[in-house]
PDB file of C-alpha atoms in Angstrom:
ATOM      1  CA  MET W   1     -16.346 -11.173   9.876  1.00 89.00           C
ATOM      2  CA  PRO W   2     -15.471  -7.564   8.998  1.00 96.00           C
ATOM      3  CA  PHE W   3     -18.345  -6.071  11.019  1.00 97.00           C
ATOM      4  CA  ASN W   4     -16.550  -6.974  14.268  1.00 97.00           C
ATOM      5  CA  ALA W   5     -15.397  -4.150  16.554  1.00 98.00           C
ATOM      6  CA  LYS W   6     -12.674  -3.980  19.207  1.00 98.00           C
ATOM      7  CA  LEU W   7     -13.140  -1.258  21.849  1.00 98.00           C
ATOM      8  CA  THR W   8     -10.160  -0.185  23.955  1.00 97.00           C
ATOM      9  CA  SER W   9      -9.471   2.596  26.444  1.00 96.00           C
ATOM     10  CA  LYS W  10      -6.380   3.605  28.400  1.00 95.00           C
ATOM     11  CA  ASP W  11      -7.889   6.281  30.645  1.00 94.00           C
ATOM     12  CA  ILE W  12     -10.896   4.843  32.485  1.00 92.00           C
ATOM     13  CA  PRO W  13     -11.067   6.743  35.813  1.00 91.00           C
ATOM     14  CA  VAL W  14     -10.858   4.768  39.047  1.00 91.00           C
ATOM     15  CA  GLU W  15     -11.827   5.707  42.607  1.00 87.00           C
ATOM     16  CA  GLY W  16      -9.121   7.560  44.469  1.00 86.00           C
ATOM     17  CA  GLY W  17      -7.694   9.037  41.293  1.00 87.00           C
ATOM     18  CA  GLY W  18      -5.740   7.550  38.470  1.00 91.00           C
ATOM     19  CA  VAL W  19      -6.875   5.595  35.455  1.00 94.00           C
ATOM     20  CA  ARG W  20      -6.863   2.059  34.122  1.00 93.00           C
ATOM     21  CA  GLY W  21      -7.128   0.378  30.775  1.00 92.00           C
ATOM     22  CA  GLY W  22     -10.060  -1.697  29.626  1.00 91.00           C
ATOM     23  CA  GLY W  23     -11.909  -2.983  26.631  1.00 94.00           C
ATOM     24  CA  CYS W  24     -15.044  -4.467  25.152  1.00 97.00           C
ATOM     25  CA  SER W  25     -16.191  -5.963  21.881  1.00 97.00           C
ATOM     26  CA  GLY W  26     -18.992  -4.990  19.546  1.00 98.00           C
ATOM     27  CA  SER W  27     -20.251  -4.938  15.987  1.00 98.00           C
ATOM     28  CA  LEU W  28     -21.147  -2.482  13.262  1.00 98.00           C
ATOM     29  CA  ILE W  29     -24.894  -2.133  12.675  1.00 98.00           C
ATOM     30  CA  ALA W  30     -24.884   1.070  10.590  1.00 98.00           C
ATOM     31  CA  PRO W  31     -22.108   3.109   8.918  1.00 98.00           C
ATOM     32  CA  ASP W  32     -21.643   5.306  11.996  1.00 98.00           C
ATOM     33  CA  TRP W  33     -23.038   3.113  14.788  1.00 98.00           C
ATOM     34  CA  ILE W  34     -21.866   0.041  16.666  1.00 98.00           C
ATOM     35  CA  ILE W  35     -23.671  -1.995  19.295  1.00 98.00           C
ATOM     36  CA  THR W  36     -22.025  -3.220  22.494  1.00 98.00           C
ATOM     37  CA  ALA W  37     -22.751  -3.847  26.169  1.00 98.00           C
ATOM     38  CA  GLY W  38     -24.075  -0.929  28.190  1.00 97.00           C
ATOM     39  CA  HIS W  39     -21.659  -1.489  31.067  1.00 96.00           C
ATOM     40  CA  CYS W  40     -18.722  -0.740  28.743  1.00 97.00           C
ATOM     41  CA  PHE W  41     -19.491   2.938  29.417  1.00 97.00           C
ATOM     42  CA  HIS W  42     -19.875   3.764  33.101  1.00 95.00           C
ATOM     43  CA  ASP W  43     -19.098   6.237  35.871  1.00 93.00           C
ATOM     44  CA  LEU W  44     -16.879   5.785  38.935  1.00 90.00           C
ATOM     45  CA  ASP W  45     -19.618   3.777  40.666  1.00 89.00           C
ATOM     46  CA  GLY W  46     -19.943   1.395  37.729  1.00 87.00           C
ATOM     47  CA  THR W  47     -23.323   2.821  36.749  1.00 94.00           C
ATOM     48  CA  ARG W  48     -24.029   2.763  33.035  1.00 96.00           C
ATOM     49  CA  VAL W  49     -23.991   6.259  31.523  1.00 96.00           C
ATOM     50  CA  GLY W  50     -24.821   7.732  28.134  1.00 97.00           C
ATOM     51  CA  GLY W  51     -23.873  10.837  26.211  1.00 97.00           C
ATOM     52  CA  THR W  52     -20.315  11.876  25.485  1.00 97.00           C
ATOM     53  CA  PRO W  53     -18.025   9.131  26.878  1.00 96.00           C
ATOM     54  CA  GLN W  54     -16.286  10.009  30.145  1.00 92.00           C
ATOM     55  CA  TYR W  55     -13.060   8.461  28.819  1.00 95.00           C
ATOM     56  CA  HIS W  56     -11.526   7.920  25.404  1.00 97.00           C
ATOM     57  CA  MET W  57     -12.709   4.750  23.684  1.00 98.00           C
ATOM     58  CA  THR W  58     -10.999   3.716  20.466  1.00 98.00           C
ATOM     59  CA  VAL W  59     -13.000   1.494  18.117  1.00 98.00           C
ATOM     60  CA  ALA W  60     -11.250  -0.723  15.559  1.00 98.00           C
ATOM     61  CA  VAL W  61     -13.624  -2.176  12.974  1.00 98.00           C
ATOM     62  CA  GLY W  62     -12.943  -4.717  10.261  1.00 97.00           C
ATOM     63  CA  LYS W  63      -9.681  -6.234  11.503  1.00 97.00           C
ATOM     64  CA  ILE W  64      -8.844  -9.854  12.302  1.00 96.00           C
ATOM     65  CA  ASN W  65      -5.739  -8.976  14.341  1.00 97.00           C
ATOM     66  CA  ASP W  66      -4.064  -5.869  15.684  1.00 96.00           C
ATOM     67  CA  ASP W  67      -1.580  -5.726  12.789  1.00 97.00           C
ATOM     68  CA  ASP W  68      -4.225  -6.101  10.090  1.00 97.00           C
ATOM     69  CA  PRO W  69      -3.810  -3.143   7.690  1.00 97.00           C
ATOM     70  CA  ARG W  70      -7.445  -3.412   6.696  1.00 96.00           C
ATOM     71  CA  GLY W  71     -10.344  -1.876   8.521  1.00 97.00           C
ATOM     72  CA  HIS W  72     -10.761   1.410  10.347  1.00 98.00           C
ATOM     73  CA  VAL W  73      -9.825   2.948  13.680  1.00 98.00           C
ATOM     74  CA  VAL W  74     -12.256   5.599  14.937  1.00 98.00           C
ATOM     75  CA  GLN W  75     -13.456   7.040  18.240  1.00 98.00           C
ATOM     76  CA  ALA W  76     -16.650   6.652  20.249  1.00 98.00           C
ATOM     77  CA  VAL W  77     -18.327  10.067  20.429  1.00 98.00           C
ATOM     78  CA  ASP W  78     -21.833   9.404  21.779  1.00 98.00           C
ATOM     79  CA  VAL W  79     -23.408   6.591  23.800  1.00 98.00           C
ATOM     80  CA  ARG W  80     -27.098   5.677  23.982  1.00 98.00           C
ATOM     81  CA  GLN W  81     -27.981   3.324  26.844  1.00 98.00           C
ATOM     82  CA  SER W  82     -30.826   0.856  26.342  1.00 98.00           C
ATOM     83  CA  PRO W  83     -33.750   1.511  28.714  1.00 96.00           C
ATOM     84  CA  VAL W  84     -34.456  -2.202  29.233  1.00 96.00           C
ATOM     85  CA  ASN W  85     -31.248  -4.250  29.125  1.00 96.00           C
ATOM     86  CA  ASP W  86     -27.451  -4.042  29.344  1.00 97.00           C
ATOM     87  CA  LEU W  87     -26.912  -2.826  25.805  1.00 98.00           C
ATOM     88  CA  ALA W  88     -25.706   0.402  24.253  1.00 98.00           C
ATOM     89  CA  LEU W  89     -25.441   2.034  20.864  1.00 98.00           C
ATOM     90  CA  VAL W  90     -22.236   3.948  20.203  1.00 98.00           C
ATOM     91  CA  LYS W  91     -21.886   6.623  17.544  1.00 98.00           C
ATOM     92  CA  LEU W  92     -18.568   6.707  15.720  1.00 98.00           C
ATOM     93  CA  SER W  93     -16.448   9.738  14.909  1.00 98.00           C
ATOM     94  CA  ALA W  94     -16.573   8.882  11.196  1.00 98.00           C
ATOM     95  CA  PRO W  95     -18.851   6.646   9.122  1.00 98.00           C
ATOM     96  CA  ILE W  96     -17.556   3.329   7.806  1.00 98.00           C
ATOM     97  CA  THR W  97     -18.981   2.810   4.343  1.00 97.00           C
ATOM     98  CA  ASP W  98     -16.942  -0.072   2.920  1.00 97.00           C
ATOM     99  CA  ILE W  99     -17.989  -2.754   5.451  1.00 97.00           C
ATOM    100  CA  ALA W 100     -21.421  -4.389   5.471  1.00 97.00           C
ATOM    101  CA  PRO W 101     -23.014  -3.940   8.903  1.00 98.00           C
ATOM    102  CA  LEU W 102     -24.777  -6.763  10.691  1.00 98.00           C
ATOM    103  CA  THR W 103     -28.458  -6.673   9.848  1.00 97.00           C
ATOM    104  CA  LEU W 104     -30.930  -6.350  12.696  1.00 98.00           C
ATOM    105  CA  PRO W 105     -33.355  -9.172  13.525  1.00 96.00           C
ATOM    106  CA  THR W 106     -36.979  -9.103  12.472  1.00 92.00           C
ATOM    107  CA  GLY W 107     -38.166 -11.177  15.419  1.00 94.00           C
ATOM    108  CA  PRO W 108     -37.014 -13.444  18.227  1.00 94.00           C
ATOM    109  CA  PRO W 109     -34.780 -16.449  17.615  1.00 96.00           C
ATOM    110  CA  LYS W 110     -35.872 -20.005  18.312  1.00 96.00           C
ATOM    111  CA  VAL W 111     -34.602 -22.244  21.101  1.00 97.00           C
ATOM    112  CA  GLY W 112     -31.962 -24.489  19.566  1.00 97.00           C
ATOM    113  CA  GLU W 113     -31.088 -22.051  16.796  1.00 97.00           C
ATOM    114  CA  ASP W 114     -27.382 -21.944  15.904  1.00 97.00           C
ATOM    115  CA  VAL W 115     -25.505 -18.681  16.300  1.00 98.00           C
ATOM    116  CA  ASP W 116     -21.875 -17.613  16.052  1.00 98.00           C
ATOM    117  CA  PHE W 117     -19.897 -15.414  18.411  1.00 97.00           C
ATOM    118  CA  VAL W 118     -16.927 -13.160  17.622  1.00 98.00           C
ATOM    119  CA  GLY W 119     -15.002 -11.024  20.074  1.00 97.00           C
ATOM    120  CA  TRP W 120     -11.682  -9.589  21.184  1.00 97.00           C
ATOM    121  CA  GLY W 121     -11.715 -10.519  24.852  1.00 95.00           C
ATOM    122  CA  SER W 122      -9.035 -11.934  27.091  1.00 95.00           C
ATOM    123  CA  LEU W 123      -7.335 -15.247  26.415  1.00 94.00           C
ATOM    124  CA  SER W 124      -7.097 -15.931  30.156  1.00 88.00           C
ATOM    125  CA  ALA W 125      -9.497 -16.033  33.072  1.00 81.00           C
ATOM    126  CA  THR W 126      -6.864 -14.492  35.338  1.00 85.00           C
ATOM    127  CA  VAL W 127      -4.760 -12.210  33.116  1.00 84.00           C
ATOM    128  CA  VAL W 128      -7.277  -9.651  31.887  1.00 85.00           C
ATOM    129  CA  ALA W 129      -6.252  -8.013  28.615  1.00 90.00           C
ATOM    130  CA  PRO W 130      -7.844  -7.846  25.175  1.00 93.00           C
ATOM    131  CA  ALA W 131      -6.687 -10.448  22.669  1.00 95.00           C
ATOM    132  CA  ASP W 132      -4.515  -9.365  19.755  1.00 96.00           C
ATOM    133  CA  HIS W 133      -6.798 -11.218  17.320  1.00 97.00           C
ATOM    134  CA  MET W 134     -10.471 -11.891  16.782  1.00 97.00           C
ATOM    135  CA  LYS W 135     -11.931 -14.976  18.468  1.00 97.00           C
ATOM    136  CA  ARG W 136     -14.872 -17.007  17.185  1.00 97.00           C
ATOM    137  CA  GLY W 137     -17.152 -19.665  18.650  1.00 97.00           C
ATOM    138  CA  HIS W 138     -20.384 -21.543  17.994  1.00 97.00           C
ATOM    139  CA  PHE W 139     -23.407 -21.483  20.308  1.00 98.00           C
ATOM    140  CA  GLU W 140     -27.112 -22.182  20.352  1.00 98.00           C
ATOM    141  CA  VAL W 141     -30.052 -20.362  21.892  1.00 98.00           C
ATOM    142  CA  SER W 142     -30.929 -22.326  25.029  1.00 98.00           C
ATOM    143  CA  GLU W 143     -33.479 -20.062  26.766  1.00 97.00           C
ATOM    144  CA  ILE W 144     -35.516 -17.020  25.800  1.00 97.00           C
ATOM    145  CA  ARG W 145     -36.513 -14.452  28.423  1.00 96.00           C
ATOM    146  CA  HIS W 146     -38.171 -11.044  28.119  1.00 95.00           C
ATOM    147  CA  THR W 147     -35.022  -9.011  27.500  1.00 96.00           C
ATOM    148  CA  GLU W 148     -32.279 -11.657  27.592  1.00 97.00           C
ATOM    149  CA  LEU W 149     -31.232 -14.903  25.940  1.00 97.00           C
ATOM    150  CA  ASP W 150     -29.123 -17.748  27.296  1.00 98.00           C
ATOM    151  CA  MET W 151     -26.533 -19.134  24.880  1.00 98.00           C
ATOM    152  CA  SER W 152     -25.004 -22.597  25.314  1.00 97.00           C
ATOM    153  CA  PRO W 153     -21.756 -23.628  23.608  1.00 96.00           C
ATOM    154  CA  ARG W 154     -21.914 -26.183  20.810  1.00 96.00           C
ATOM    155  CA  GLU W 155     -18.290 -27.248  21.232  1.00 94.00           C
ATOM    156  CA  ALA W 156     -15.834 -27.801  24.068  1.00 94.00           C
ATOM    157  CA  ARG W 157     -14.976 -24.432  25.563  1.00 94.00           C
ATOM    158  CA  THR W 158     -11.560 -22.856  25.088  1.00 94.00           C
ATOM    159  CA  VAL W 159     -10.397 -19.284  25.561  1.00 93.00           C
ATOM    160  CA  GLU W 160     -10.419 -18.983  21.759  1.00 95.00           C
ATOM    161  CA  ASN W 161     -14.084 -19.834  21.262  1.00 96.00           C
ATOM    162  CA  SER W 162     -15.770 -18.500  24.418  1.00 94.00           C
ATOM    163  CA  PRO W 163     -16.466 -15.036  25.784  1.00 95.00           C
ATOM    164  CA  CYS W 164     -14.009 -13.913  28.482  1.00 94.00           C
ATOM    165  CA  HIS W 165     -13.196 -10.596  30.140  1.00 92.00           C
ATOM    166  CA  ASP W 166     -13.365  -7.754  27.595  1.00 93.00           C
ATOM    167  CA  ASP W 167     -15.751  -9.757  25.389  1.00 96.00           C
ATOM    168  CA  SER W 168     -18.728  -7.805  26.735  1.00 96.00           C
ATOM    169  CA  GLY W 169     -20.750  -6.550  23.780  1.00 97.00           C
ATOM    170  CA  SER W 170     -19.630  -9.310  21.432  1.00 98.00           C
ATOM    171  CA  PRO W 171     -22.287 -10.143  18.859  1.00 98.00           C
ATOM    172  CA  PHE W 172     -24.136 -13.442  18.672  1.00 98.00           C
ATOM    173  CA  PHE W 173     -25.348 -13.657  15.085  1.00 98.00           C
ATOM    174  CA  ILE W 174     -26.613 -15.956  12.359  1.00 97.00           C
ATOM    175  CA  PRO W 175     -23.978 -16.041   9.601  1.00 95.00           C
ATOM    176  CA  GLU W 176     -25.016 -15.144   6.072  1.00 93.00           C
ATOM    177  CA  GLY W 177     -21.912 -16.102   4.094  1.00 86.00           C
ATOM    178  CA  ASP W 178     -18.374 -15.119   5.093  1.00 82.00           C
ATOM    179  CA  GLN W 179     -18.916 -11.368   5.301  1.00 87.00           C
ATOM    180  CA  LYS W 180     -22.429 -10.777   6.594  1.00 92.00           C
ATOM    181  CA  GLY W 181     -24.821 -11.874   9.292  1.00 96.00           C
ATOM    182  CA  ARG W 182     -28.017 -11.173  11.214  1.00 97.00           C
ATOM    183  CA  LEU W 183     -27.608  -9.994  14.799  1.00 98.00           C
ATOM    184  CA  VAL W 184     -29.454 -11.880  17.543  1.00 98.00           C
ATOM    185  CA  ALA W 185     -27.970 -10.638  20.846  1.00 98.00           C
ATOM    186  CA  ILE W 186     -24.859  -9.216  22.486  1.00 98.00           C
ATOM    187  CA  GLU W 187     -22.737 -10.629  25.309  1.00 97.00           C
ATOM    188  CA  ASP W 188     -23.433  -9.354  28.833  1.00 96.00           C
ATOM    189  CA  ASN W 189     -21.897 -11.884  31.234  1.00 94.00           C
ATOM    190  CA  GLY W 190     -21.154 -15.546  31.785  1.00 93.00           C
ATOM    191  CA  PRO W 191     -18.941 -18.059  33.604  1.00 90.00           C
ATOM    192  CA  ASP W 192     -15.211 -17.587  34.012  1.00 87.00           C
ATOM    193  CA  CYS W 193     -13.731 -18.699  30.724  1.00 88.00           C
ATOM    194  CA  PRO W 194     -13.315 -21.386  29.691  1.00 88.00           C
ATOM    195  CA  GLN W 195     -15.524 -22.934  32.370  1.00 88.00           C
ATOM    196  CA  PRO W 196     -18.812 -24.697  31.519  1.00 89.00           C
ATOM    197  CA  GLY W 197     -22.025 -22.727  31.703  1.00 92.00           C
ATOM    198  CA  VAL W 198     -24.327 -20.528  29.682  1.00 95.00           C
ATOM    199  CA  GLU W 199     -23.750 -16.988  28.482  1.00 97.00           C
ATOM    200  CA  THR W 200     -26.281 -14.305  29.354  1.00 97.00           C
ATOM    201  CA  THR W 201     -26.914 -12.027  26.395  1.00 98.00           C
ATOM    202  CA  ALA W 202     -29.073  -8.973  25.733  1.00 98.00           C
ATOM    203  CA  ARG W 203     -31.832  -9.497  23.185  1.00 97.00           C
ATOM    204  CA  VAL W 204     -31.853  -7.119  20.263  1.00 98.00           C
ATOM    205  CA  ASP W 205     -35.270  -7.865  18.766  1.00 97.00           C
ATOM    206  CA  THR W 206     -37.160  -6.503  21.803  1.00 96.00           C
ATOM    207  CA  ILE W 207     -35.712  -3.001  21.392  1.00 96.00           C
ATOM    208  CA  LEU W 208     -35.769  -2.560  17.605  1.00 97.00           C
ATOM    209  CA  ASP W 209     -37.967   0.547  17.738  1.00 97.00           C
ATOM    210  CA  TRP W 210     -35.618   2.169  20.254  1.00 97.00           C
ATOM    211  CA  ILE W 211     -32.568   1.307  18.108  1.00 98.00           C
ATOM    212  CA  HIS W 212     -34.082   2.870  15.019  1.00 97.00           C
ATOM    213  CA  GLU W 213     -35.087   5.982  16.968  1.00 97.00           C
ATOM    214  CA  GLN W 214     -31.531   6.492  18.219  1.00 97.00           C
ATOM    215  CA  MET W 215     -29.978   6.134  14.777  1.00 96.00           C
ATOM    216  CA  SER W 216     -32.505   8.303  12.936  1.00 91.00           C
TER     217      SER W 216
END
């Protein structure tokens, strides 16, 4: 799925001085915009923040592993935090015009609807580091709330098919062939991988007007 995005940073400030590394996942929704979790961009207190990122965040789009010569590597230059859920839009330093973005939903999904997940999060519940390749799993919509959706796995969980640390912002989408899809929600939080449980995701359809305003 070439619209996938891997977000990584090496200079996230920590209390008391110093920096740490970290990452998230996301997806391309317009040539110069990706969507991810809001908490991927935060201040020292962990509060979500918008505007120019307070640390460098590299965004790799269109790769299936770190050594993939395809795709693009750009920078996050502006962050727009959703006013209603843990979701953010991130403007890229250069547009990506040769990859089809995920299309946005036209309405809410249905309970029981099948969706796919892709992300670049950790392959361990204890050793937190982004994977060196894209992961993919299959889920279904199990509950619909005002600004969130619960997603239940459709197969036995492994670290390869379930969101883990650094998978925040991963898209849950309805595939449309091998290259395209329609976005439903993005990963916010869930159980320690690969433990049983549902994933809590941020709905996209409830904030469509806001998304279009930010990208206009």
